[in-house]
Amino acid sequence: MTDLPIVEFAFPGPLRDRLIAAVLTGEKTSTASLLVQYVDEELPRVGDRGAVVDSAGSTVGIIETTGVEIVALSDVSLQHALDEGEGYVDVAHWCAGHERFWQSAEVREELGDPHFSVNDDTQVVLERFTLV
């Protein structure tokens, strides 16, 4: 048990399990979220640490934020896409995967907007981290 803030990648289930495995092997060193998801919470800051939890809610590792950038979806770099460690081969592939996730029923429910959609101008928070 830790008193660090909880870090959740995706929703519990197979996607989270894959993302956690990539974090723990060091393949995944970046992540992206929607700026609109931070309405009621602070943006990550360099030096922040968090407890990564698996689908069962158990802490499986600690990460430290090493970089934060807010950009339009169309400005995500190839390096960021590659560093997400999810097998993306280019930014278009990364965007397609993230658009599917961000426009999913689960995200729309979390945001309280059943019609939420993203476009090239959607602001995203790009976070780099290291496993500590």
GROMACS .gro file of N, CA and C in nm:
model
  396
    1MET      N    1   0.085  -0.119   0.000
    1MET     CA    2   0.000   0.000   0.000
    1MET      C    3   0.089   0.124   0.000
    2THR      N    4   0.045   0.225  -0.069
    2THR     CA    5   0.122   0.349  -0.079
    2THR      C    6   0.026   0.467  -0.067
    3ASP      N    7   0.080   0.580  -0.024
    3ASP     CA    8  -0.005   0.699  -0.017
    3ASP      C    9   0.019   0.790  -0.138
    4LEU      N   10   0.084   0.736  -0.241
    4LEU     CA   11   0.101   0.810  -0.365
    4LEU      C   12  -0.031   0.813  -0.441
    5PRO      N   13  -0.050   0.914  -0.526
    5PRO     CA   14  -0.169   0.915  -0.611
    5PRO      C   15  -0.172   0.791  -0.701
    6ILE      N   16  -0.292   0.744  -0.728
    6ILE     CA   17  -0.310   0.627  -0.814
    6ILE      C   18  -0.297   0.668  -0.961
    7VAL      N   19  -0.226   0.585  -1.039
    7VAL     CA   20  -0.214   0.606  -1.183
    7VAL      C   21  -0.281   0.487  -1.251
    8GLU      N   22  -0.383   0.519  -1.333
    8GLU     CA   23  -0.454   0.415  -1.406
    8GLU      C   24  -0.435   0.436  -1.555
    9PHE      N   25  -0.392   0.332  -1.623
    9PHE     CA   26  -0.382   0.335  -1.768
    9PHE      C   27  -0.507   0.269  -1.825
   10ALA      N   28  -0.581   0.342  -1.907
   10ALA     CA   29  -0.706   0.291  -1.967
   10ALA      C   30  -0.803   0.248  -1.857
   11PHE      N   31  -0.895   0.161  -1.894
   11PHE     CA   32  -0.992   0.107  -1.799
   11PHE      C   33  -0.950  -0.035  -1.764
   12PRO      N   34  -0.993  -0.087  -1.647
   12PRO     CA   35  -0.958  -0.225  -1.613
   12PRO      C   36  -0.997  -0.322  -1.725
   13GLY      N   37  -0.908  -0.416  -1.751
   13GLY     CA   38  -0.934  -0.515  -1.855
   13GLY      C   39  -0.811  -0.539  -1.941
   14PRO      N   40  -0.829  -0.603  -2.054
   14PRO     CA   41  -0.716  -0.643  -2.138
   14PRO      C   42  -0.626  -0.528  -2.184
   15LEU      N   43  -0.685  -0.412  -2.219
   15LEU     CA   44  -0.602  -0.300  -2.263
   15LEU      C   45  -0.514  -0.252  -2.149
   16ARG      N   46  -0.571  -0.234  -2.031
   16ARG     CA   47  -0.489  -0.192  -1.917
   16ARG      C   48  -0.379  -0.294  -1.891
   17ASP      N   49  -0.412  -0.421  -1.896
   17ASP     CA   50  -0.311  -0.524  -1.869
   17ASP      C   51  -0.195  -0.515  -1.968
   18ARG      N   52  -0.225  -0.490  -2.096
   18ARG     CA   53  -0.119  -0.475  -2.197
   18ARG      C   54  -0.035  -0.351  -2.169
   19LEU      N   55  -0.101  -0.241  -2.135
   19LEU     CA   56  -0.028  -0.117  -2.108
   19LEU      C   57   0.062  -0.131  -1.986
   20ILE      N   58   0.011  -0.194  -1.881
   20ILE     CA   59   0.091  -0.215  -1.759
   20ILE      C   60   0.212  -0.302  -1.790
   21ALA      N   61   0.193  -0.407  -1.868
   21ALA     CA   62   0.307  -0.492  -1.904
   21ALA      C   63   0.413  -0.411  -1.977
   22ALA      N   64   0.371  -0.322  -2.067
   22ALA     CA   65   0.466  -0.238  -2.140
   22ALA      C   66   0.538  -0.140  -2.048
   23VAL      N   67   0.466  -0.086  -1.949
   23VAL     CA   68   0.530   0.003  -1.851
   23VAL      C   69   0.636  -0.074  -1.773
   24LEU      N   70   0.600  -0.192  -1.726
   24LEU     CA   71   0.690  -0.270  -1.640
   24LEU      C   72   0.813  -0.321  -1.713
   25THR      N   73   0.804  -0.337  -1.846
   25THR     CA   74   0.922  -0.381  -1.922
   25THR      C   75   1.004  -0.263  -1.973
   26GLY      N   76   0.953  -0.141  -1.953
   26GLY     CA   77   1.023  -0.022  -2.000
   26GLY      C   78   0.992   0.014  -2.145
   27GLU      N   79   0.903  -0.061  -2.210
   27GLU     CA   80   0.866  -0.029  -2.348
   27GLU      C   81   0.780   0.097  -2.355
   28LYS      N   82   0.698   0.119  -2.253
   28LYS     CA   83   0.607   0.233  -2.250
   28LYS      C   84   0.664   0.338  -2.154
   29THR      N   85   0.702   0.453  -2.211
   29THR     CA   86   0.759   0.561  -2.130
   29THR      C   87   0.685   0.693  -2.152
   30SER      N   88   0.571   0.685  -2.220
   30SER     CA   89   0.489   0.804  -2.239
   30SER      C   90   0.343   0.763  -2.247
   31THR      N   91   0.257   0.860  -2.225
   31THR     CA   92   0.113   0.837  -2.233
   31THR      C   93   0.047   0.967  -2.274
   32ALA      N   94  -0.077   0.957  -2.315
   32ALA     CA   95  -0.152   1.075  -2.356
   32ALA      C   96  -0.290   1.070  -2.295
   33SER      N   97  -0.341   1.187  -2.262
   33SER     CA   98  -0.478   1.198  -2.212
   33SER      C   99  -0.538   1.326  -2.268
   34LEU      N  100  -0.666   1.337  -2.255
   34LEU     CA  101  -0.736   1.455  -2.303
   34LEU      C  102  -0.726   1.567  -2.200
   35LEU      N  103  -0.698   1.688  -2.245
   35LEU     CA  104  -0.692   1.801  -2.152
   35LEU      C  105  -0.825   1.817  -2.079
   36VAL      N  106  -0.935   1.792  -2.147
   36VAL     CA  107  -1.068   1.806  -2.087
   36VAL      C  108  -1.086   1.711  -1.967
   37GLN      N  109  -1.008   1.607  -1.958
   37GLN     CA  110  -1.017   1.515  -1.845
   37GLN      C  111  -0.959   1.574  -1.716
   38TYR      N  112  -0.894   1.689  -1.726
   38TYR     CA  113  -0.831   1.751  -1.609
   38TYR      C  114  -0.913   1.865  -1.551
   39VAL      N  115  -1.041   1.873  -1.581
   39VAL     CA  116  -1.125   1.981  -1.531
   39VAL      C  117  -1.122   1.987  -1.378
   40ASP      N  118  -1.130   1.870  -1.314
   40ASP     CA  119  -1.139   1.865  -1.167
   40ASP      C  120  -1.011   1.816  -1.100
   41GLU      N  121  -0.903   1.807  -1.174
   41GLU     CA  122  -0.777   1.765  -1.113
   41GLU      C  123  -0.660   1.839  -1.176
   42GLU      N  124  -0.550   1.841  -1.102
   42GLU     CA  125  -0.432   1.912  -1.150
   42GLU      C  126  -0.364   1.834  -1.262
   43LEU      N  127  -0.303   1.908  -1.351
   43LEU     CA  128  -0.221   1.846  -1.455
   43LEU      C  129  -0.099   1.781  -1.391
   44PRO      N  130  -0.046   1.678  -1.452
   44PRO     CA  131   0.077   1.619  -1.400
   44PRO      C  132   0.191   1.722  -1.408
   45ARG      N  133   0.287   1.709  -1.318
   45ARG     CA  134   0.404   1.797  -1.316
   45ARG      C  135   0.529   1.712  -1.310
   46VAL      N  136   0.635   1.764  -1.370
   46VAL     CA  137   0.764   1.695  -1.364
   46VAL      C  138   0.800   1.672  -1.218
   47GLY      N  139   0.840   1.550  -1.187
   47GLY     CA  140   0.875   1.512  -1.050
   47GLY      C  141   0.763   1.443  -0.975
   48ASP      N  142   0.640   1.455  -1.023
   48ASP     CA  143   0.528   1.385  -0.959
   48ASP      C  144   0.553   1.235  -0.966
   49ARG      N  145   0.516   1.166  -0.861
   49ARG     CA  146   0.522   1.020  -0.861
   49ARG      C  147   0.382   0.965  -0.838
   50GLY      N  148   0.358   0.847  -0.893
   50GLY     CA  149   0.228   0.785  -0.877
   50GLY      C  150   0.241   0.634  -0.873
   51ALA      N  151   0.143   0.572  -0.808
   51ALA     CA  152   0.137   0.427  -0.796
   51ALA      C  153   0.053   0.371  -0.911
   52VAL      N  154   0.116   0.295  -0.997
   52VAL     CA  155   0.048   0.233  -1.111
   52VAL      C  156  -0.029   0.111  -1.060
   53VAL      N  157  -0.159   0.106  -1.096
   53VAL     CA  158  -0.240  -0.007  -1.052
   53VAL      C  159  -0.284  -0.091  -1.171
   54ASP      N  160  -0.296  -0.221  -1.146
   54ASP     CA  161  -0.341  -0.313  -1.250
   54ASP      C  162  -0.493  -0.321  -1.251
   55SER      N  163  -0.547  -0.411  -1.328
   55SER     CA  164  -0.692  -0.423  -1.342
   55SER      C  165  -0.761  -0.462  -1.211
   56ALA      N  166  -0.687  -0.527  -1.121
   56ALA     CA  167  -0.743  -0.565  -0.991
   56ALA      C  168  -0.730  -0.453  -0.888
   57GLY      N  169  -0.664  -0.343  -0.927
   57GLY     CA  170  -0.646  -0.232  -0.833
   57GLY      C  171  -0.523  -0.246  -0.745
   58SER      N  172  -0.437  -0.343  -0.774
   58SER     CA  173  -0.315  -0.363  -0.696
   58SER      C  174  -0.203  -0.277  -0.753
   59THR      N  175  -0.123  -0.219  -0.664
   59THR     CA  176  -0.007  -0.141  -0.707
   59THR      C  177   0.098  -0.236  -0.764
   60VAL      N  178   0.143  -0.205  -0.887
   60VAL     CA  179   0.242  -0.291  -0.953
   60VAL      C  180   0.371  -0.217  -0.984
   61GLY      N  181   0.374  -0.087  -0.960
   61GLY     CA  182   0.495  -0.009  -0.986
   61GLY      C  183   0.473   0.136  -0.953
   62ILE      N  184   0.583   0.210  -0.948
   62ILE     CA  185   0.581   0.354  -0.922
   62ILE      C  186   0.645   0.422  -1.043
   63ILE      N  187   0.578   0.524  -1.094
   63ILE     CA  188   0.637   0.602  -1.203
   63ILE      C  189   0.657   0.746  -1.157
   64GLU      N  190   0.755   0.810  -1.221
   64GLU     CA  191   0.783   0.951  -1.197
   64GLU      C  192   0.771   1.026  -1.329
   65THR      N  193   0.697   1.135  -1.327
   65THR     CA  194   0.679   1.217  -1.446
   65THR      C  195   0.808   1.290  -1.478
   66THR      N  196   0.852   1.280  -1.604
   66THR     CA  197   0.975   1.346  -1.647
   66THR      C  198   0.950   1.455  -1.749
   67GLY      N  199   0.827   1.465  -1.800
   67GLY     CA  200   0.794   1.569  -1.896
   67GLY      C  201   0.645   1.578  -1.917
   68VAL      N  202   0.596   1.700  -1.939
   68VAL     CA  203   0.454   1.723  -1.966
   68VAL      C  204   0.444   1.829  -2.075
   69GLU      N  205   0.359   1.802  -2.172
   69GLU     CA  206   0.339   1.896  -2.282
   69GLU      C  207   0.192   1.890  -2.323
   70ILE      N  208   0.134   2.005  -2.351
   70ILE     CA  209  -0.003   2.011  -2.402
   70ILE      C  210   0.005   2.055  -2.548
   71VAL      N  211  -0.051   1.972  -2.636
   71VAL     CA  212  -0.046   2.000  -2.780
   71VAL      C  213  -0.181   1.966  -2.843
   72ALA      N  214  -0.202   2.017  -2.962
   72ALA     CA  215  -0.317   1.976  -3.042
   72ALA      C  216  -0.292   1.833  -3.089
   73LEU      N  217  -0.398   1.757  -3.105
   73LEU     CA  218  -0.386   1.618  -3.150
   73LEU      C  219  -0.301   1.609  -3.277
   74SER      N  220  -0.317   1.704  -3.366
   74SER     CA  221  -0.242   1.702  -3.493
   74SER      C  222  -0.092   1.728  -3.474
   75ASP      N  223  -0.051   1.772  -3.355
   75ASP     CA  224   0.090   1.804  -3.332
   75ASP      C  225   0.165   1.698  -3.250
   76VAL      N  226   0.103   1.582  -3.226
   76VAL     CA  227   0.172   1.476  -3.154
   76VAL      C  228   0.287   1.426  -3.241
   77SER      N  229   0.403   1.411  -3.180
   77SER     CA  230   0.523   1.372  -3.256
   77SER      C  231   0.533   1.221  -3.273
   78LEU      N  232   0.608   1.182  -3.374
   78LEU     CA  233   0.635   1.041  -3.396
   78LEU      C  234   0.705   0.981  -3.274
   79GLN      N  235   0.798   1.054  -3.216
   79GLN     CA  236   0.871   1.001  -3.100
   79GLN      C  237   0.776   0.970  -2.986
   80HIS      N  238   0.680   1.060  -2.961
   80HIS     CA  239   0.583   1.032  -2.854
   80HIS      C  240   0.504   0.905  -2.887
   81ALA      N  241   0.457   0.894  -3.010
   81ALA     CA  242   0.379   0.777  -3.050
   81ALA      C  243   0.460   0.649  -3.030
   82LEU      N  244   0.586   0.650  -3.068
   82LEU     CA  245   0.672   0.533  -3.051
   82LEU      C  246   0.695   0.502  -2.904
   83ASP      N  247   0.715   0.608  -2.823
   83ASP     CA  248   0.745   0.589  -2.681
   83ASP      C  249   0.625   0.539  -2.600
   84GLU      N  250   0.507   0.542  -2.659
   84GLU     CA  251   0.392   0.485  -2.589
   84GLU      C  252   0.403   0.333  -2.580
   85GLY      N  253   0.493   0.273  -2.658
   85GLY     CA  254   0.523   0.132  -2.644
   85GLY      C  255   0.409   0.038  -2.679
   86GLU      N  256   0.319   0.085  -2.766
   86GLU     CA  257   0.203   0.005  -2.801
   86GLU      C  258   0.209  -0.046  -2.943
   87GLY      N  259   0.326  -0.035  -3.007
   87GLY     CA  260   0.343  -0.087  -3.141
   87GLY      C  261   0.301   0.006  -3.252
   88TYR      N  262   0.280   0.133  -3.221
   88TYR     CA  263   0.243   0.227  -3.327
   88TYR      C  264   0.361   0.245  -3.422
   89VAL      N  265   0.331   0.248  -3.552
   89VAL     CA  266   0.437   0.262  -3.652
   89VAL      C  267   0.449   0.404  -3.705
   90ASP      N  268   0.344   0.484  -3.686
   90ASP     CA  269   0.347   0.623  -3.727
   90ASP      C  270   0.240   0.700  -3.649
   91VAL      N  271   0.238   0.830  -3.667
   91VAL     CA  272   0.146   0.914  -3.591
   91VAL      C  273   0.001   0.887  -3.633
   92ALA      N  274  -0.022   0.859  -3.760
   92ALA     CA  275  -0.158   0.830  -3.805
   92ALA      C  276  -0.214   0.706  -3.734
   93HIS      N  277  -0.132   0.604  -3.720
   93HIS     CA  278  -0.169   0.481  -3.649
   93HIS      C  279  -0.199   0.514  -3.503
   94TRP      N  280  -0.113   0.594  -3.440
   94TRP     CA  281  -0.131   0.637  -3.302
   94TRP      C  282  -0.264   0.713  -3.288
   95CYS      N  283  -0.287   0.809  -3.378
   95CYS     CA  284  -0.411   0.889  -3.372
   95CYS      C  285  -0.535   0.801  -3.386
   96ALA      N  286  -0.531   0.707  -3.480
   96ALA     CA  287  -0.647   0.620  -3.501
   96ALA      C  288  -0.679   0.540  -3.374
   97GLY      N  289  -0.577   0.485  -3.310
   97GLY     CA  290  -0.598   0.409  -3.187
   97GLY      C  291  -0.651   0.495  -3.074
   98HIS      N  292  -0.596   0.614  -3.060
   98HIS     CA  293  -0.641   0.703  -2.953
   98HIS      C  294  -0.779   0.761  -2.981
   99GLU      N  295  -0.809   0.790  -3.106
   99GLU     CA  296  -0.943   0.839  -3.139
   99GLU      C  297  -1.047   0.734  -3.105
  100ARG      N  298  -1.019   0.606  -3.137
  100ARG     CA  299  -1.113   0.499  -3.102
  100ARG      C  300  -1.136   0.496  -2.951
  101PHE      N  301  -1.028   0.503  -2.875
  101PHE     CA  302  -1.040   0.498  -2.729
  101PHE      C  303  -1.114   0.620  -2.676
  102TRP      N  304  -1.071   0.739  -2.718
  102TRP     CA  305  -1.130   0.862  -2.665
  102TRP      C  306  -1.275   0.884  -2.708
  103GLN      N  307  -1.318   0.817  -2.812
  103GLN     CA  308  -1.456   0.828  -2.857
  103GLN      C  309  -1.537   0.704  -2.817
  104SER      N  310  -1.480   0.623  -2.728
  104SER     CA  311  -1.549   0.502  -2.682
  104SER      C  312  -1.662   0.539  -2.586
  105ALA      N  313  -1.753   0.446  -2.569
  105ALA     CA  314  -1.865   0.467  -2.476
  105ALA      C  315  -1.814   0.492  -2.335
  106GLU      N  316  -1.705   0.424  -2.295
  106GLU     CA  317  -1.652   0.440  -2.159
  106GLU      C  318  -1.599   0.581  -2.136
  107VAL      N  319  -1.524   0.634  -2.231
  107VAL     CA  320  -1.470   0.769  -2.216
  107VAL      C  321  -1.583   0.871  -2.222
  108ARG      N  322  -1.674   0.853  -2.315
  108ARG     CA  323  -1.787   0.946  -2.326
  108ARG      C  324  -1.867   0.948  -2.195
  109GLU      N  325  -1.885   0.830  -2.134
  109GLU     CA  326  -1.956   0.824  -2.006
  109GLU      C  327  -1.877   0.896  -1.898
  110GLU      N  328  -1.746   0.872  -1.892
  110GLU     CA  329  -1.660   0.937  -1.793
  110GLU      C  330  -1.667   1.089  -1.807
  111LEU      N  331  -1.672   1.138  -1.930
  111LEU     CA  332  -1.677   1.282  -1.955
  111LEU      C  333  -1.819   1.338  -1.941
  112GLY      N  334  -1.918   1.251  -1.935
  112GLY     CA  335  -2.056   1.297  -1.924
  112GLY      C  336  -2.107   1.358  -2.053
  113ASP      N  337  -2.050   1.315  -2.166
  113ASP     CA  338  -2.089   1.369  -2.295
  113ASP      C  339  -2.103   1.254  -2.396
  114PRO      N  340  -2.227   1.208  -2.421
  114PRO     CA  341  -2.246   1.093  -2.508
  114PRO      C  342  -2.207   1.118  -2.654
  115HIS      N  343  -2.181   1.242  -2.690
  115HIS     CA  344  -2.146   1.275  -2.828
  115HIS      C  345  -2.002   1.327  -2.841
  116PHE      N  346  -1.923   1.313  -2.735
  116PHE     CA  347  -1.785   1.364  -2.738
  116PHE      C  348  -1.709   1.304  -2.856
  117SER      N  349  -1.635   1.389  -2.925
  117SER     CA  350  -1.548   1.341  -3.031
  117SER      C  351  -1.422   1.427  -3.034
  118VAL      N  352  -1.320   1.374  -3.095
  118VAL     CA  353  -1.193   1.446  -3.107
  118VAL      C  354  -1.171   1.486  -3.252
  119ASN      N  355  -1.087   1.587  -3.270
  119ASN     CA  356  -1.046   1.628  -3.404
  119ASN      C  357  -0.901   1.677  -3.395
  120ASP      N  358  -0.846   1.724  -3.503
  120ASP     CA  359  -0.706   1.766  -3.507
  120ASP      C  360  -0.673   1.874  -3.404
  121ASP      N  361  -0.771   1.954  -3.364
  121ASP     CA  362  -0.748   2.063  -3.270
  121ASP      C  363  -0.767   2.025  -3.124
  122THR      N  364  -0.814   1.904  -3.097
  122THR     CA  365  -0.836   1.859  -2.959
  122THR      C  366  -0.704   1.867  -2.882
  123GLN      N  367  -0.709   1.929  -2.765
  123GLN     CA  368  -0.590   1.943  -2.682
  123GLN      C  369  -0.565   1.816  -2.602
  124VAL      N  370  -0.441   1.766  -2.613
  124VAL     CA  371  -0.403   1.645  -2.541
  124VAL      C  372  -0.283   1.674  -2.452
  125VAL      N  373  -0.278   1.601  -2.342
  125VAL     CA  374  -0.168   1.613  -2.247
  125VAL      C  375  -0.075   1.495  -2.271
  126LEU      N  376   0.047   1.526  -2.310
  126LEU     CA  377   0.148   1.423  -2.335
  126LEU      C  378   0.239   1.417  -2.213
  127GLU      N  379   0.246   1.301  -2.154
  127GLU     CA  380   0.326   1.284  -2.032
  127GLU      C  381   0.433   1.180  -2.055
  128ARG      N  382   0.556   1.215  -2.018
  128ARG     CA  383   0.668   1.120  -2.021
  128ARG      C  384   0.694   1.078  -1.877
  129PHE      N  385   0.737   0.955  -1.861
  129PHE     CA  386   0.760   0.906  -1.725
  129PHE      C  387   0.868   0.798  -1.726
  130THR      N  388   0.916   0.769  -1.608
  130THR     CA  389   1.011   0.661  -1.591
  130THR      C  390   0.964   0.575  -1.475
  131LEU      N  391   0.989   0.447  -1.485
  131LEU     CA  392   0.958   0.353  -1.377
  131LEU      C  393   1.068   0.366  -1.272
  132VAL      N  394   1.029   0.386  -1.148
  132VAL     CA  395   1.129   0.403  -1.041
  132VAL      C  396   1.126   0.288  -0.943
   0.00000   0.00000   0.00000
